[in-house]
Amino acid sequence: MALASASALVVAGAQAAPIKEADRAELIRRVDARQPQLADAAMKIWDFAELGYLETKSSALLQEQLTAAGFTVTPGVAGEPTAFVASFKTGPGPVVAVLAEYDALPGLAQAAVPEKQPLPGRDAGHGCGHNLFGAASVNGAIALKEWMVAHGVKGELRVYGTPAEEGGSGKVYMVREGLFKDVDIAIHWHPGNVNSAAQAPSQANLSGKFRFHGVSSHAAASPSKGRSALDGVEIMDVATNFLREHVPDGTRIHYVITSGGKAPNVVPDFAEVYYYVRHVDPKIVRDVWGRVENAAKGAALATGTTVDWEVTGGVYSMLPNDALGRAMDANLRRVGGEQWTAEETAFATKLATSLPDGGGDLASVKTIAPYDRGGASGGSTDVSDVSWNVPTVGLVTATFVPGSPGHSWQNAATAGTTIGVKGAVVAAKSIALTGADVFSDPKLVASAKAELKQRQGTGFVYKPLLGDRAPPLDYRKNAGAE
């Protein structure tokens, strides 16, 4: 895909000015008019529940909506079959990117009901609400595009379809490929428990799969002839758990054994463990990850096995941008929070009984949280790599029942209801309004770019944590399929 060079904002936007209240009201009406399309996409993607790099139907659906709206769509970018870039250009001006996610999580197939009810014969579910994320980003961008046409606004609006955010680092490969090099501002959002445009750091992380190889044998008749790959995994886990005392404060290490053998009476010749290392400082993540690799080497030596590993993901910490954050916060307050019906309130009230201490204050979804960056969030996102290269702004909206934990059946259930859709509509409106601000106010763009430079620090050079590897298109497929 040939992407246009970055615009000269001072020239292109010399006659521009911040948008008027009438423009904001119009943008909100345009998003409201697209609620049926937003809800349709969100519910279909919720039902597809496709894992990272496998989101064929979800990606195609969003591409169809964008094509129908007049965007030029380029699929399969950056070596990722389910990634895409959609572009609508009216002339020289700012280049604004809106990010869209749509991957589900394994093990969270859940009916859209307020009690735990796994869906038979299914595994994946939208416990992070990415069905809402993709639908709101796309339809908010379409509403913004319609406003641009109606008022002769110059610039380029892009929607980036970004797969595999959950551990697959899809955006990192897009950044590495240069797909953001001429973008002036990037906008994103995320489903959550509150309405907030607070800009805060996230956790950088590295993730990967350690694969041990041994020798199989009869566990009772000839154990001396075997070398257990599972022993290698378990000793690695013990060594890493002892490591926890001796890493910088704030470090998080977690793992799951994804393959440990098939039968107790067979010494397993293959075993696999999947690790994450997190910290707000990418340099610390790199250092601790190296020590985890050493634990794997030592475990292999101790058990007479061999080990290799594959880094499947790696992301920076989010780089906040207050210039953009303040603008997003003002727009979110203009939009306001969610108003639930009696039926939606009844759903939330019943679901809250499954939460610790009965969940949070349900009335909080009507309000907007104060603008305060506060401390780093506990999670990680590949949006962070975009934020170190392009001034980036995001928000969260109340799409879940207050008090619900992330990556939970409660979130998967609520993401499939009108509660989730209402929060997504708030996000779509805030995205459209903030995008309009960027197209109309060159001073905002200049301030955001200056802040990015300051936060990057002198001499910053972006180097992806995951190196030069190709996208791990099979990272969600069954372990052990060599």
XYZ file of N, CA, C and O in Angstrom, residues 41-63 81-84 101-109 119 122-131 162-168 473 475-477:
232
model
N -22.558 -4.850 13.815
C -21.170 -5.320 13.739
C -20.706 -5.867 15.084
O -20.070 -6.925 15.151
N -21.040 -5.155 16.159
C -20.590 -5.578 17.489
C -21.149 -6.948 17.853
O -20.429 -7.803 18.401
N -22.415 -7.186 17.580
C -23.024 -8.458 17.958
C -22.560 -9.606 17.055
O -22.379 -10.732 17.525
N -22.349 -9.325 15.789
C -21.836 -10.374 14.902
C -20.413 -10.771 15.293
O -20.074 -11.961 15.333
N -19.565 -9.777 15.585
C -18.188 -10.092 15.975
C -18.174 -10.801 17.324
O -17.364 -11.704 17.557
N -19.092 -10.422 18.248
C -19.218 -11.134 19.521
C -19.515 -12.605 19.269
O -18.949 -13.492 19.923
N -20.384 -12.877 18.311
C -20.747 -14.263 18.000
C -19.627 -14.997 17.272
O -19.401 -16.189 17.507
N -18.884 -14.290 16.415
C -17.750 -14.936 15.730
C -16.693 -15.381 16.748
O -16.140 -16.474 16.635
N -16.380 -14.518 17.700
C -15.414 -14.801 18.777
C -14.158 -15.473 18.239
O -13.786 -16.578 18.633
N -13.450 -14.765 17.356
C -12.270 -15.319 16.704
C -10.992 -14.883 17.431
O -10.840 -13.720 17.796
N -10.077 -15.818 17.609
C -8.825 -15.550 18.301
C -7.848 -14.783 17.404
O -8.053 -14.658 16.197
N -6.760 -14.303 18.034
C -5.776 -13.479 17.351
C -5.204 -14.109 16.098
O -4.802 -15.273 16.099
N -5.132 -13.335 15.035
C -4.671 -13.717 13.704
C -5.588 -14.714 13.012
O -5.279 -15.200 11.925
N -6.716 -15.028 13.642
C -7.704 -15.932 13.050
C -9.035 -15.210 12.829
O -10.051 -15.848 12.553
N -9.042 -13.873 12.901
C -10.273 -13.093 12.896
C -10.777 -12.821 11.470
O -11.071 -11.693 11.087
N -10.901 -13.874 10.682
C -11.241 -13.722 9.265
C -12.598 -13.064 9.058
O -12.736 -12.104 8.297
N -13.620 -13.569 9.735
C -14.971 -13.031 9.560
C -15.094 -11.629 10.152
O -15.732 -10.749 9.563
N -14.496 -11.433 11.317
C -14.592 -10.136 11.983
C -13.941 -9.044 11.150
O -14.511 -7.957 10.954
N -12.746 -9.311 10.652
C -12.036 -8.337 9.826
C -12.800 -8.051 8.546
O -12.946 -6.887 8.134
N -13.318 -9.096 7.915
C -14.053 -8.912 6.663
C -15.296 -8.051 6.871
O -15.626 -7.197 6.033
N -15.997 -8.257 7.974
C -17.201 -7.483 8.257
C -16.893 -5.996 8.384
O -17.587 -5.139 7.800
N -15.850 -5.653 9.130
C -15.486 -4.250 9.295
C -14.993 -3.649 7.976
O -15.298 -2.486 7.667
N -14.261 -4.423 7.214
C -13.821 -3.938 5.904
C -15.016 -3.660 4.994
O -15.028 -2.678 4.234
N -2.736 -11.495 7.702
C -3.892 -11.668 6.813
C -5.159 -10.973 7.285
O -5.991 -10.574 6.458
N -5.342 -10.808 8.594
C -6.578 -10.192 9.088
C -6.404 -8.718 9.456
O -7.303 -8.122 10.038
N -5.265 -8.137 9.116
C -5.055 -6.699 9.307
C -5.479 -5.950 8.053
O -5.526 -6.511 6.955
N -5.795 -4.666 8.213
C -6.119 -3.844 7.050
C -5.892 -2.374 7.380
O -5.832 -1.980 8.551
N -9.771 -2.909 17.029
C -9.398 -4.275 17.427
C -10.630 -5.165 17.364
O -11.764 -4.682 17.475
N -10.414 -6.490 17.250
C -11.560 -7.393 17.109
C -11.247 -8.838 17.488
O -12.017 -9.745 17.179
N -10.138 -9.095 18.185
C -9.822 -10.468 18.563
C -10.451 -10.825 19.910
O -10.628 -9.987 20.786
N -10.771 -12.111 20.068
C -11.368 -12.638 21.292
C -10.299 -13.318 22.138
O -9.116 -13.379 21.765
N -10.721 -13.852 23.279
C -9.831 -14.537 24.217
C -10.218 -16.005 24.350
O -11.411 -16.337 24.338
N -9.233 -16.891 24.506
C -9.563 -18.307 24.686
C -10.173 -18.572 26.052
O -9.891 -17.873 27.029
N -11.060 -19.569 26.113
C -11.608 -20.036 27.379
C -12.708 -19.179 27.965
O -13.074 -19.378 29.122
N -13.262 -18.251 27.199
C -14.268 -17.336 27.746
C -15.575 -17.358 26.961
O -16.312 -16.366 26.922
N -15.902 -18.494 26.344
C -17.188 -18.606 25.660
C -18.309 -18.541 26.696
O -18.392 -19.390 27.585
N -20.892 -21.428 26.679
C -21.570 -21.843 25.460
C -21.061 -23.217 25.042
O -19.855 -23.389 24.826
N -18.009 -24.385 22.363
C -17.224 -23.216 21.993
C -16.184 -22.938 23.064
O -16.339 -23.345 24.215
N -15.129 -22.224 22.690
C -14.055 -21.921 23.636
C -13.857 -20.421 23.817
O -13.801 -19.930 24.929
N -13.751 -19.677 22.723
C -13.370 -18.269 22.796
C -14.564 -17.372 23.094
O -15.715 -17.685 22.766
N -14.260 -16.223 23.713
C -15.279 -15.225 23.999
C -14.667 -13.849 24.108
O -13.454 -13.698 24.302
N -15.510 -12.820 24.013
C -15.015 -11.438 24.028
C -14.981 -10.886 25.450
O -15.693 -9.930 25.795
N -14.115 -11.484 26.276
C -13.963 -11.047 27.656
C -13.224 -9.739 27.812
O -13.089 -9.231 28.924
N -12.738 -9.158 26.701
C -12.125 -7.828 26.744
C -12.919 -6.835 25.903
O -12.505 -5.689 25.734
N -14.014 -7.288 25.320
C -14.900 -6.383 24.598
C -14.398 -5.871 23.271
O -14.848 -4.826 22.802
N -13.512 -6.603 22.617
C -12.970 -6.106 21.358
C -14.003 -6.119 20.233
O -13.797 -5.451 19.206
N -15.085 -6.859 20.396
C -16.178 -6.757 19.427
C -16.748 -5.340 19.414
O -17.089 -4.796 18.354
N -6.527 -3.830 13.381
C -5.334 -4.366 14.033
C -5.660 -5.676 14.750
O -6.326 -5.669 15.785
N -5.195 -6.800 14.243
C -5.510 -8.096 14.842
C -4.629 -8.420 16.042
O -3.624 -7.747 16.316
N -5.033 -9.456 16.765
C -4.168 -10.122 17.756
C -3.593 -9.178 18.793
O -2.417 -9.295 19.150
N -4.408 -8.267 19.327
C -3.899 -7.418 20.412
C -3.599 -8.249 21.648
O -2.663 -7.950 22.394
N -4.385 -9.296 21.863
C -4.230 -10.135 23.051
C -3.030 -11.072 22.910
O -3.154 -12.241 22.563
N -1.854 -10.529 23.128
C -0.646 -11.346 23.145
C 0.034 -11.535 21.811
O 1.143 -12.073 21.762
N -0.578 -11.100 20.721
C 0.021 -11.287 19.404
C 0.726 -10.070 18.855
O 1.396 -10.149 17.818
N 1.573 -16.014 13.408
C 0.198 -16.240 12.972
C -0.438 -17.470 13.607
O -1.666 -17.605 13.605
N 0.084 -18.421 16.903
C 0.311 -18.434 18.359
C -0.916 -18.867 19.146
O -0.795 -19.259 20.305
N -2.096 -18.799 18.551
C -3.306 -19.234 19.220
C -3.717 -20.665 18.841
O -4.718 -21.170 19.339
N -2.959 -21.288 17.966
C -3.286 -22.661 17.589
C -2.789 -23.622 18.658
O -2.018 -23.271 19.531
